[in-house]
Coordinates of C-alpha atoms in Angstrom, one line a residue:
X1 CA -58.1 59.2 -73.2
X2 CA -57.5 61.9 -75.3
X3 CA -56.3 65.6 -73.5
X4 CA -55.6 69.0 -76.2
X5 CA -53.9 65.9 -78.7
X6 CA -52.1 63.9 -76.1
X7 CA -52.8 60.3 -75.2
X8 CA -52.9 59.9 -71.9
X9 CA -52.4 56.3 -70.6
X10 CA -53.7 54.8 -67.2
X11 CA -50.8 52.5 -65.7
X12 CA -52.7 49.4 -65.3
X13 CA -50.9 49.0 -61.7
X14 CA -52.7 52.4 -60.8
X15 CA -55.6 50.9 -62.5
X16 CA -55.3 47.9 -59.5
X17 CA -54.6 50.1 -56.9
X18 CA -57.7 52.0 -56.7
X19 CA -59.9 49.2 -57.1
X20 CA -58.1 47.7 -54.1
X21 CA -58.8 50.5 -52.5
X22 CA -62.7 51.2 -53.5
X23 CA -63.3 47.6 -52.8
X24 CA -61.7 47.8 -49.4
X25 CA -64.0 51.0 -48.7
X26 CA -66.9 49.2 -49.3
X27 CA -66.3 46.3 -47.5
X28 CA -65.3 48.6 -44.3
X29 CA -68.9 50.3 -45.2
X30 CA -70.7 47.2 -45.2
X31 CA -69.1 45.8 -42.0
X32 CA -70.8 48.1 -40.0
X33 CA -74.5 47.7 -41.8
X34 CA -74.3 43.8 -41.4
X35 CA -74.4 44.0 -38.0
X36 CA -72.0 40.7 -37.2
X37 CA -70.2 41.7 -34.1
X38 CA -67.6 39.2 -34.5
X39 CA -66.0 41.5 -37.6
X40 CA -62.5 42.6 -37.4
X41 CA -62.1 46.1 -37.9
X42 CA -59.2 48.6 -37.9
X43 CA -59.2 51.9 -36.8
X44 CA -57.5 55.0 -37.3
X45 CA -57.2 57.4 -34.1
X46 CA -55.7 60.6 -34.8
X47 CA -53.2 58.5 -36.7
X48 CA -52.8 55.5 -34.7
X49 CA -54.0 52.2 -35.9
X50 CA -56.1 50.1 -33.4
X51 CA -57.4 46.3 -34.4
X52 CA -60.7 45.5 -32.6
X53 CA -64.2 43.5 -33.2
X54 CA -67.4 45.1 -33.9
X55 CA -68.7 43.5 -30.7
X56 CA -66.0 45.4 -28.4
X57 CA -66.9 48.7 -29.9
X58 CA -70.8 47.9 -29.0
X59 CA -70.3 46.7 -26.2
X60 CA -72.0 49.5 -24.4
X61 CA -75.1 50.5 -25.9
X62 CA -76.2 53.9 -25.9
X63 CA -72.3 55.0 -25.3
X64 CA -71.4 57.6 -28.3
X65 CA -68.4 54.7 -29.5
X66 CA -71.5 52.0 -30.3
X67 CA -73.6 54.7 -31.8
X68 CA -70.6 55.6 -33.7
X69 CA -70.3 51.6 -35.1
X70 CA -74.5 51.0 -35.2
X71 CA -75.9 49.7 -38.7
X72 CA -77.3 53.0 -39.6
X73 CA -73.7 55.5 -38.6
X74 CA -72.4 56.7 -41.6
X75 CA -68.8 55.7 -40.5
X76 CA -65.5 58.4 -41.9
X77 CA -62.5 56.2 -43.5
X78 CA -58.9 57.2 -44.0
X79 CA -57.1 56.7 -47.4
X80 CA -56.5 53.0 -46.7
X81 CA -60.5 52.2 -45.5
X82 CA -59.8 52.2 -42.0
X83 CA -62.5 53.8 -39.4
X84 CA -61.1 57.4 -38.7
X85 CA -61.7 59.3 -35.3
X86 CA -60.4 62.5 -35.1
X87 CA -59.9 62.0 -31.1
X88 CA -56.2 61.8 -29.9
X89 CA -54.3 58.0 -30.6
X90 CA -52.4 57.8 -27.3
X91 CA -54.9 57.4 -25.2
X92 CA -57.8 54.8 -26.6
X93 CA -55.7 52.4 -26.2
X94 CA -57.0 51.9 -22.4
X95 CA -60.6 52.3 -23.5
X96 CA -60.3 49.5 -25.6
X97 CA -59.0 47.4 -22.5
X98 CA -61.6 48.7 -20.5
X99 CA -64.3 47.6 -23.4
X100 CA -62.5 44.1 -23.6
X101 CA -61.6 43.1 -19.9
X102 CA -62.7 45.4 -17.5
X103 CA -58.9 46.7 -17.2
X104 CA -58.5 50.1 -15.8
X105 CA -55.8 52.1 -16.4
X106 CA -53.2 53.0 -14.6
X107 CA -51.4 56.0 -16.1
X108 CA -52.8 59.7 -18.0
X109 CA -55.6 59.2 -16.0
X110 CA -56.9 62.6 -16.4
X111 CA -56.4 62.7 -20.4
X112 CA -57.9 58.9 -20.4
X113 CA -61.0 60.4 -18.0
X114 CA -61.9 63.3 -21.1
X115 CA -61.7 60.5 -23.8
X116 CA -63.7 58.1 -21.9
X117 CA -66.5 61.4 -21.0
X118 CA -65.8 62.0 -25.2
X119 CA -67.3 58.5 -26.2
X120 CA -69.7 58.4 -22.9
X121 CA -68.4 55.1 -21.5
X122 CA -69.7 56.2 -18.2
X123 CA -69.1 52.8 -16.5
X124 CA -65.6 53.5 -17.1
X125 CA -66.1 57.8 -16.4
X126 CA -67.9 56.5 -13.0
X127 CA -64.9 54.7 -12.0
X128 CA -62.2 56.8 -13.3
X129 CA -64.4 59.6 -10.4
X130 CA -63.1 57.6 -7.4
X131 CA -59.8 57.5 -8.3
X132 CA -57.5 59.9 -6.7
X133 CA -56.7 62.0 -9.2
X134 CA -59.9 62.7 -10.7
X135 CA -61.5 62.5 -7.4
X136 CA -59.6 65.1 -6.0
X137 CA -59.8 67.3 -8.9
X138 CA -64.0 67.0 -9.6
X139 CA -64.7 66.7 -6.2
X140 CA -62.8 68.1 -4.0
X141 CA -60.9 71.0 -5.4
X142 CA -63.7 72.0 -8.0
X143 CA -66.4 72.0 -4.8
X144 CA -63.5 74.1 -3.1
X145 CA -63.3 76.9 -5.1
X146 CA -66.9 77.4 -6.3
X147 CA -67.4 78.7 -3.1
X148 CA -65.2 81.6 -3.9
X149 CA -67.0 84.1 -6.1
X150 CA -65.8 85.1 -9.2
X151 CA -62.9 82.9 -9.0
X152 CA -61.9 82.4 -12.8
X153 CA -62.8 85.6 -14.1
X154 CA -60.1 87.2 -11.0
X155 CA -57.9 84.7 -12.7
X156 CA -58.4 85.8 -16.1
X157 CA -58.0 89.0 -15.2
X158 CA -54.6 88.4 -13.0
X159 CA -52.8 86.8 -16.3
X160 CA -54.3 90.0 -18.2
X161 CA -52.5 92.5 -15.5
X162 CA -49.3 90.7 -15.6
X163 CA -49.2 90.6 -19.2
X164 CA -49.6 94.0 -19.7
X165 CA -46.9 95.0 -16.6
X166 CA -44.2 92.7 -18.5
X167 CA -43.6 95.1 -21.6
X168 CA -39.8 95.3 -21.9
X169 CA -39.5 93.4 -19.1
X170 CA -38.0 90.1 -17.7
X171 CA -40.7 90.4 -14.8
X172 CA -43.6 91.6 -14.1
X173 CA -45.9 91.4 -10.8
X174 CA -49.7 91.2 -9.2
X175 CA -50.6 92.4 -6.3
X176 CA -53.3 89.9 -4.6
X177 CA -55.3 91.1 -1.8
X178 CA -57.3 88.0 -0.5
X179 CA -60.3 88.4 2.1
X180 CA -62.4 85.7 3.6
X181 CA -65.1 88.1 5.7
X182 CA -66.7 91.6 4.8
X183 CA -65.1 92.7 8.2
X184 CA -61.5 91.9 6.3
X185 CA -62.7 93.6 3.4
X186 CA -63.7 96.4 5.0
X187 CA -60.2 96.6 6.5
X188 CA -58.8 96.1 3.6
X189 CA -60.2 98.9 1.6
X190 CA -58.0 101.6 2.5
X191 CA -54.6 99.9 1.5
X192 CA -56.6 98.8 -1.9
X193 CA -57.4 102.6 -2.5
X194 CA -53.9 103.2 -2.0
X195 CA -52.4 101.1 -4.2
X196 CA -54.4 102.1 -7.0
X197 CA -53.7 105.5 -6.3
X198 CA -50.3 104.4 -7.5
X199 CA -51.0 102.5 -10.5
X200 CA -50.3 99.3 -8.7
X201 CA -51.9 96.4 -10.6
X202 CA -54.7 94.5 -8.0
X203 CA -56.7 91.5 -7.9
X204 CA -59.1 91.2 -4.9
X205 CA -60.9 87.4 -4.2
X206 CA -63.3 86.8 -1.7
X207 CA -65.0 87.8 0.3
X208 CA -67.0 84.5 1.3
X209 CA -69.4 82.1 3.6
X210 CA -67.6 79.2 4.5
X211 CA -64.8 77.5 2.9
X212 CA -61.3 77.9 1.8
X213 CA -58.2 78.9 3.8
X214 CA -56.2 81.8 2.5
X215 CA -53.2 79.3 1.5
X216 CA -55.3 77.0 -0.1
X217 CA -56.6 79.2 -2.4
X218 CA -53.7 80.9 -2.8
X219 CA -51.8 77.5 -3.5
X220 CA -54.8 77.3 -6.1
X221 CA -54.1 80.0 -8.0
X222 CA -50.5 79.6 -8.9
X223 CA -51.6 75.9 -9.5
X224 CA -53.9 76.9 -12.1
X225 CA -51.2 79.8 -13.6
X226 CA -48.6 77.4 -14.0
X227 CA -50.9 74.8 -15.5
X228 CA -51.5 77.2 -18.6
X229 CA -47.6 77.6 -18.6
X230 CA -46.2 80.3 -16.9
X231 CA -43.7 80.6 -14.5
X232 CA -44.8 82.5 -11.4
X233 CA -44.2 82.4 -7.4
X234 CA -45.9 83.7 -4.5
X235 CA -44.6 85.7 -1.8
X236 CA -45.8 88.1 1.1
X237 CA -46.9 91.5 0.1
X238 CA -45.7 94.2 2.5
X239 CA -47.5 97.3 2.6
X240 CA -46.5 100.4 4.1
X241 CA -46.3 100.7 8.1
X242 CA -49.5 102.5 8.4
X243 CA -51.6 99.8 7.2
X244 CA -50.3 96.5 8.0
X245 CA -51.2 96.0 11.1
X246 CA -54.8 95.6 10.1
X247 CA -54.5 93.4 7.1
X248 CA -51.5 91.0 8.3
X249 CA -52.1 88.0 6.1
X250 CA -54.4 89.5 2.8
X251 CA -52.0 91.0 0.8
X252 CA -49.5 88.5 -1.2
X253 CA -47.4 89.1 -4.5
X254 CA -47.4 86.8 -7.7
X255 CA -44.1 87.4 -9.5
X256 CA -44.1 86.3 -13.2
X257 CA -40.3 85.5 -15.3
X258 CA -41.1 86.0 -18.6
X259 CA -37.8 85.2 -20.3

């Protein structure tokens, strides 16, 4: 080939090399249309390499992994031909187990749960549900705190408040003023319009029906700060003499150490 008067000469090795490579691209292609289960296949997860059958990645029907792998998917390849999924490596591993044995896993069960929920293996999501830590996490704690109103959008706004107190500073603090009846909140409205009055930043949950304790929900909320990252505690939050008599157990402190 000719470029502004140069030759320019193909290396015949290069030559081989991407007809290796076009041919192994259209084999990979064709695997999938031909529809024999028994074809090995390699796969490329978020840039780990899995070897597998067809048949073990349809073995579910109607799961997204099988639709994925049907005749009529228009599979995503990697450089080398391999079948990319842009899902996280580490943890397919234990679906492909699942899919050939039945084996269930026994470790990251919470990021193994979300990849099994991504490729709808719901045999596998089912089962994952009755183990503890799922269980106790869907179920139980989820169920727990729907029944406090406005619970993540208090916690959004608690992070907000904190952020904004720690300018310049190594800590900054919330006040948290937790009420379970309309009778506490009623007692409680007083020392609320007092703190304001002095710029004091306040969060206020509840009131509600039936349901949580005030130290379960309040071990609930520094559980779900400190699972974003931060580094908080939660203590007792004295007001003045005049009001705590009234409101002995609603108002509590979360202290944030920002550096």
């Amino acid at each position: 080939a000719e470029t502004g008067g140069l030759q320019v000469q193909s290396h015949p090795q290069q030559k081989q090399g991407a007809k290796q490579l076009s041919e192994t691209l259209s084999i990979n292609k064709t695997q999938i249309r031909s529809g024999d289960v028994s074809t090995v296949v390699q796969l490329n997860i978020g840039g780990q390499i899995y070897t597998t059958t067809l048949g073990t990645l349809r073995k579910l029907p109607g799961s997204k992994l099988s639709e994925m792998f049907s005749s009529s998917s228009k599979a995503c390849t990697d450089a080398e031909g391999r079948f990319f999924i842009d899902r996280p490596g580490t943890y397919f591993g234990p679906i492909l187990d699942y899919l050939r044995s039945g084996q269930m896993p026994t470790q990251n069960i919470p990021e193994v749960y979300r990849e099994a929920q991504f490729y709808e293996i719901q045999p596998l999501v089912k089962l994952l549900e009755d183990m503890p830590q799922i269980f106790g996490e869907q179920v139980a704690r989820k169920q727990f705190l729907l029944r406090v109103p406005g619970y993540s959008e208090n916690l959004e706004l608690l992070l907000r408040l904190a952020r904004a107190e720690a300018v310049a500073l190594r800590y900054s603090s919330v006040v948290v003023c937790v009420v379970r009846t309309e009778e506490e909140a009623a007692r409680c409205a007083q020392p609320l319009c007092s703190l304001e009055a002095r710029k004091m930043p306040v969060v206020k949950f509840g009131p509600w029906k039936v349901g949580p304790e005030i130290k379960d929900l309040l071990y609930c909320v520094e559980m779900d700060i400190k699972a974003q990252g931060y580094q908080v505690s939660c203590g007792r939050y004295y007001l003045d003499h005049a009001f705590r008599a009234k409101v002995t157990d609603c108002f509590h402190i979360f202290t944030f150490t920002w550096w």
